[in-house]
Coordinates of C-alpha atoms in Angstrom, one line a residue:
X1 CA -215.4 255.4 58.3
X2 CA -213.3 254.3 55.6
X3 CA -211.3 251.7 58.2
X4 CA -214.7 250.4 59.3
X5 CA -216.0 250.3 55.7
X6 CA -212.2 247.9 55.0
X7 CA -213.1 245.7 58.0
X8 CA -216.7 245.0 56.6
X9 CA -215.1 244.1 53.3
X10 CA -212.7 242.1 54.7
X11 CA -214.8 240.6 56.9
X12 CA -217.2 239.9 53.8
X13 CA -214.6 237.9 51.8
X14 CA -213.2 236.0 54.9
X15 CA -217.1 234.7 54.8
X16 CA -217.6 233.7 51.5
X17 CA -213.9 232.2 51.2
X18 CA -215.2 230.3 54.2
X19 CA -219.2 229.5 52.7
X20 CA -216.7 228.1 49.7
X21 CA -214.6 225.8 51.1
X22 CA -217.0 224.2 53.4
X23 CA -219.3 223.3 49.7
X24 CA -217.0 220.4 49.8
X25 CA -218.6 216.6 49.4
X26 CA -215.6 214.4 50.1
X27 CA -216.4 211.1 48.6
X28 CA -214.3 208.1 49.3
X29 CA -214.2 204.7 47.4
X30 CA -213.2 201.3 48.2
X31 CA -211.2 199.3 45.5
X32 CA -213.9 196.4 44.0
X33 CA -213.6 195.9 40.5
X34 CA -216.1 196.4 38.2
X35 CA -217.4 199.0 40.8
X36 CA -214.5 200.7 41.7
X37 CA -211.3 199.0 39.2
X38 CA -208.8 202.0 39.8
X39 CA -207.7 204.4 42.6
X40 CA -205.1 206.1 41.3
X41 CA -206.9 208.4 39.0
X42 CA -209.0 211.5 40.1
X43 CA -211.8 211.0 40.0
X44 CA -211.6 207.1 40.8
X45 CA -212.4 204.5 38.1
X46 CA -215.1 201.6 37.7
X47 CA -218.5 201.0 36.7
X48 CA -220.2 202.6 39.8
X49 CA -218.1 205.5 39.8
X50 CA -218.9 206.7 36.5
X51 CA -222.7 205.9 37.3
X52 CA -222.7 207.9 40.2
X53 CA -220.5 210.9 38.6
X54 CA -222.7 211.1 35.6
X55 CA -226.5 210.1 37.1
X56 CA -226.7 210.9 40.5
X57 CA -223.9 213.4 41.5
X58 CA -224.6 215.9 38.8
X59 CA -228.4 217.1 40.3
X60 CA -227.3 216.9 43.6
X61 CA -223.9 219.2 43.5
X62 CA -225.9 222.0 41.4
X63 CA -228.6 222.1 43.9
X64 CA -226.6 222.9 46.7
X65 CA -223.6 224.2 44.9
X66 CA -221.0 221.8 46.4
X67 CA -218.1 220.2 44.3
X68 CA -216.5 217.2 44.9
X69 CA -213.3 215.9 46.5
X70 CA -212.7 212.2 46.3
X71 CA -210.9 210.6 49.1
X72 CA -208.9 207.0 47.9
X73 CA -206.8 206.2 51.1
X74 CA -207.0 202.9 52.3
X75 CA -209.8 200.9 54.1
X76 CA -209.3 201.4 57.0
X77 CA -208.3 205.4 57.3
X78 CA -211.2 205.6 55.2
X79 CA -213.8 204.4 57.9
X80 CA -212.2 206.3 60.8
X81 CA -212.2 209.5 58.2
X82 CA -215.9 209.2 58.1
X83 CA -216.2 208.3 61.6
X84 CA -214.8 211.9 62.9
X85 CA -216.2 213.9 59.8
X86 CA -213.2 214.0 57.8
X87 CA -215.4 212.5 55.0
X88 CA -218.5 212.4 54.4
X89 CA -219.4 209.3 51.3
X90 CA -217.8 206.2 51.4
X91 CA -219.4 204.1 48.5
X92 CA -219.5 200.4 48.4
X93 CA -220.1 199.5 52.0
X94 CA -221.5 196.5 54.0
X95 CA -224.3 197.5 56.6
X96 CA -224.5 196.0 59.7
X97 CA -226.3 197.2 63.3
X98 CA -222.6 198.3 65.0
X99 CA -221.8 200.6 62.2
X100 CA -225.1 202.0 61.8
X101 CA -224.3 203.4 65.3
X102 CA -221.8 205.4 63.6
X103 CA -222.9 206.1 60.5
X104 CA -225.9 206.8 58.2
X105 CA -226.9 205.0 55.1
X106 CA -228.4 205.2 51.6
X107 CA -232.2 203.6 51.8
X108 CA -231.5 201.1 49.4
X109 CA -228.6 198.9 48.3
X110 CA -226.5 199.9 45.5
X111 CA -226.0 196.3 44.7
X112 CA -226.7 192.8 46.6
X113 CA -225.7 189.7 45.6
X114 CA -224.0 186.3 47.1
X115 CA -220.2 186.1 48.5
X116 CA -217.5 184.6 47.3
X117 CA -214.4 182.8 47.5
X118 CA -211.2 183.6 45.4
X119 CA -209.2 179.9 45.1
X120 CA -206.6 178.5 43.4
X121 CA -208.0 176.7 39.9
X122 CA -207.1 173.1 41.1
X123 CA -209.1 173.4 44.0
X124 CA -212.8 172.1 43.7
X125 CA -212.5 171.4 40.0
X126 CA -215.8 171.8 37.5
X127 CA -217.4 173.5 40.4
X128 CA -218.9 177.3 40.4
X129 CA -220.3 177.1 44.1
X130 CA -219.4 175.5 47.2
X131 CA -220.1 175.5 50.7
X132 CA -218.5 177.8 53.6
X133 CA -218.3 174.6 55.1
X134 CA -215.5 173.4 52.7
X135 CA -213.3 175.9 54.7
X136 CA -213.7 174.9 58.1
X137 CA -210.6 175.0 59.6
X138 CA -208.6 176.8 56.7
X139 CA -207.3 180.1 56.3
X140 CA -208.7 182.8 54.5
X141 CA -207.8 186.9 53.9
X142 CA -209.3 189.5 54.4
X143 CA -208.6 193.3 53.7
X144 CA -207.9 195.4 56.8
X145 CA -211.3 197.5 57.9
X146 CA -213.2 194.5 56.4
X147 CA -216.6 193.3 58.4
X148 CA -216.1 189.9 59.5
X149 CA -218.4 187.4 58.5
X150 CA -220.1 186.4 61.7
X151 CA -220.0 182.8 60.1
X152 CA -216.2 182.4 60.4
X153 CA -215.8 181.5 63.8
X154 CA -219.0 178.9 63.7
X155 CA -217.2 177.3 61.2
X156 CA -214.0 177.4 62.4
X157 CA -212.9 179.6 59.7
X158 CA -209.2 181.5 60.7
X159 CA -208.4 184.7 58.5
X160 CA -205.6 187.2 58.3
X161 CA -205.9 190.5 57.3
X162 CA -204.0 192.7 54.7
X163 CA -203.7 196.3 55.2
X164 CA -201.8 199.4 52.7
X165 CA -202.9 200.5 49.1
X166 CA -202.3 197.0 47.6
X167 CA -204.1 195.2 49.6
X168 CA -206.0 194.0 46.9
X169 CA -203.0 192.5 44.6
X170 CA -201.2 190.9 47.8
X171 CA -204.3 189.0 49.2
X172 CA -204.8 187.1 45.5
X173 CA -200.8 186.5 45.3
X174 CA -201.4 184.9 49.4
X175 CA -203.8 183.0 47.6
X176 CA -202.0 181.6 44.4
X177 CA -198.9 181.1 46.3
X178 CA -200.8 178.9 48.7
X179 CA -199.9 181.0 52.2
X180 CA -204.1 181.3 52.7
X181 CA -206.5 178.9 51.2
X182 CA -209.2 181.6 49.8
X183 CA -209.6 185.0 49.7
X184 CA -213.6 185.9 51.1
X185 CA -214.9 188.7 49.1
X186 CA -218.9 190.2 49.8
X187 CA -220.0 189.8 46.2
X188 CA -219.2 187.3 43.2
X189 CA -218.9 190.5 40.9
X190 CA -216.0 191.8 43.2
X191 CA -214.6 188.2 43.2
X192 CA -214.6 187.6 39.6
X193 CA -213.7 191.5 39.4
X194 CA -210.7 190.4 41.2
X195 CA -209.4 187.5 39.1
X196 CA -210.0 190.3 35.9
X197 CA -208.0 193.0 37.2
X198 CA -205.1 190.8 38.2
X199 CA -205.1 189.0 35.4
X200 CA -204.5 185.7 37.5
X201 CA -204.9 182.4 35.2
X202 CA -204.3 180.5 38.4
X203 CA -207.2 181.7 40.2
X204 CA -210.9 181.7 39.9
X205 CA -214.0 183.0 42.0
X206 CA -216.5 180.6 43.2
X207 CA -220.0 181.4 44.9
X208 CA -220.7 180.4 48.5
X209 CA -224.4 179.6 48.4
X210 CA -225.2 178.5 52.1
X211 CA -224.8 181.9 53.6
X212 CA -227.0 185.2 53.3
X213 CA -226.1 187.4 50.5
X214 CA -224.3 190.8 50.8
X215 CA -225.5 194.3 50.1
X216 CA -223.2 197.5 49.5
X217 CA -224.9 200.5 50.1
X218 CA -223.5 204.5 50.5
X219 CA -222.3 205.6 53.9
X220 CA -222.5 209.0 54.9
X221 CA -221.1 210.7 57.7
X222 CA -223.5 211.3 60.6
X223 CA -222.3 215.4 60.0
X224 CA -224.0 215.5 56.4
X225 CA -226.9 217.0 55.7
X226 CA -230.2 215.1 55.8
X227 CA -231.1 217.3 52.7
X228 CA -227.8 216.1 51.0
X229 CA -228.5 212.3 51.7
X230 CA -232.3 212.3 50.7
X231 CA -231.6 213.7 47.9
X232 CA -228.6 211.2 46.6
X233 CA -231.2 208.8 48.0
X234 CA -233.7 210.2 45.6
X235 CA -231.6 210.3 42.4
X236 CA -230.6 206.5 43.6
X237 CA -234.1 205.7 43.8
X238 CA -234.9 207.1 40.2
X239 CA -231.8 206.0 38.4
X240 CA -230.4 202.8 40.2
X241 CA -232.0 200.1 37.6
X242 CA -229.8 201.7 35.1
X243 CA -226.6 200.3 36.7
X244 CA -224.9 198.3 34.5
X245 CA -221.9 196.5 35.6
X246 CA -221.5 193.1 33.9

């Protein structure tokens, strides 16, 4: 009696070890100053970081007693990681039908606005937009894992791709030291984000008017829990017009 008493016990904490580590939400984010400005801190730093740690996390992980574990490796790793359910958030992402096949997303956009262009200063002087047109035929970079811009290949547009942790210091230095011609980032606050962070006199960010604008919303794994997502959605939908960024 006593040895089958033991096994229940053991049995018993085995379980709720198990109930404990699976209250995990891995969260992974994607570095784009303001909204995300540092991954080498834990948790993450940036504008929508703290926004979502202190308004719309807090609720969520009490309800359904889960904790968090943020997930910072690059781009690329990071999609395939939430592909196979090895994460679960990935904030700051670009929706499009393909990866909607793959994963879910929040209802609304954390943030839309018009792309960019990260150039060198003396290139289209006293100017704060231009046309994608202007780089037919030019090269431009691009983050590896980045969506890319269906637009490039009307326009003749050639890009390259940067992949590993810096990814975001090296494409700006391709750009000032003239290997690419721009750098095409989603939204003008991620562009001019970029020129802040790496303190880069030589560049500046310039809007690209004739093409749709962006949106970045959450991704979740297809694994999470409806119950988990619609309620992030629901703190999102009560406290998103208190992001402040700028």
């Amino acid at each position: 009696m006593k040895f089958l008493l033991g096994l229940i016990l053991c049995a018993g904490v085995v379980a709720e070890a198990a109930i404990k580590e699976s209250k995990v939400l891995r969260v992974g984010a994607i570095n784009s100053p303001p909204h995300v400005t540092d991954l080498q801190t834990n948790p993450p730093q940036g504008a929508f970081i703290e926004f979502f740690s202190k308004k719309i996390l807090p609720d969520v992980l009490i309800k359904h007693h889960y904790k968090v574990e943020w997930n910072v490796s690059p781009l690329k790793r990071q999609f395939r990681d939430l592909e196979v359910g090895q994460l679960d958030l990935l904030l700051m992402v670009v929706r499009t039908p393909e990866r909607e096949k793959i994963y879910d997303y929040s209802e609304q956009p954390l943030v839309r606005e018009q792309p960019a262009m990260v150039v060198r200063k003396s290139l289209f002087k006293n100017h704060a937009a231009v046309s994608i047109k202007e780089f037919s035929g030019k090269t431009v970079g691009l983050v590896t894992g980045a969506l890319i811009p269906e637009f490039f290949k009307k326009y003749h547009i050639d890009y390259i791709t940067v992949a590993g942790d810096d990814a975001g210091a090296r494409i700006p230095n391709l750009v000032e030291t003239q290997r690419i011609d721009g750098a095409f980032i989603y939204l003008k606050s991620i562009a001019d984000g970029v020129t802040q962070k790496y303190k880069n006199d030589n560049l500046k960010s310039l809007i690209i008017y004739d093409v749709p604008a962006y949106s970045m919303y959450i991704a979740y794994g297809k694994k999470v829990p409806a119950n988990i997502r619609n309620d992030i959605d629901a703190q999102l939908a009560l406290h998103l017009k208190e992001y402040k960024f700028k």
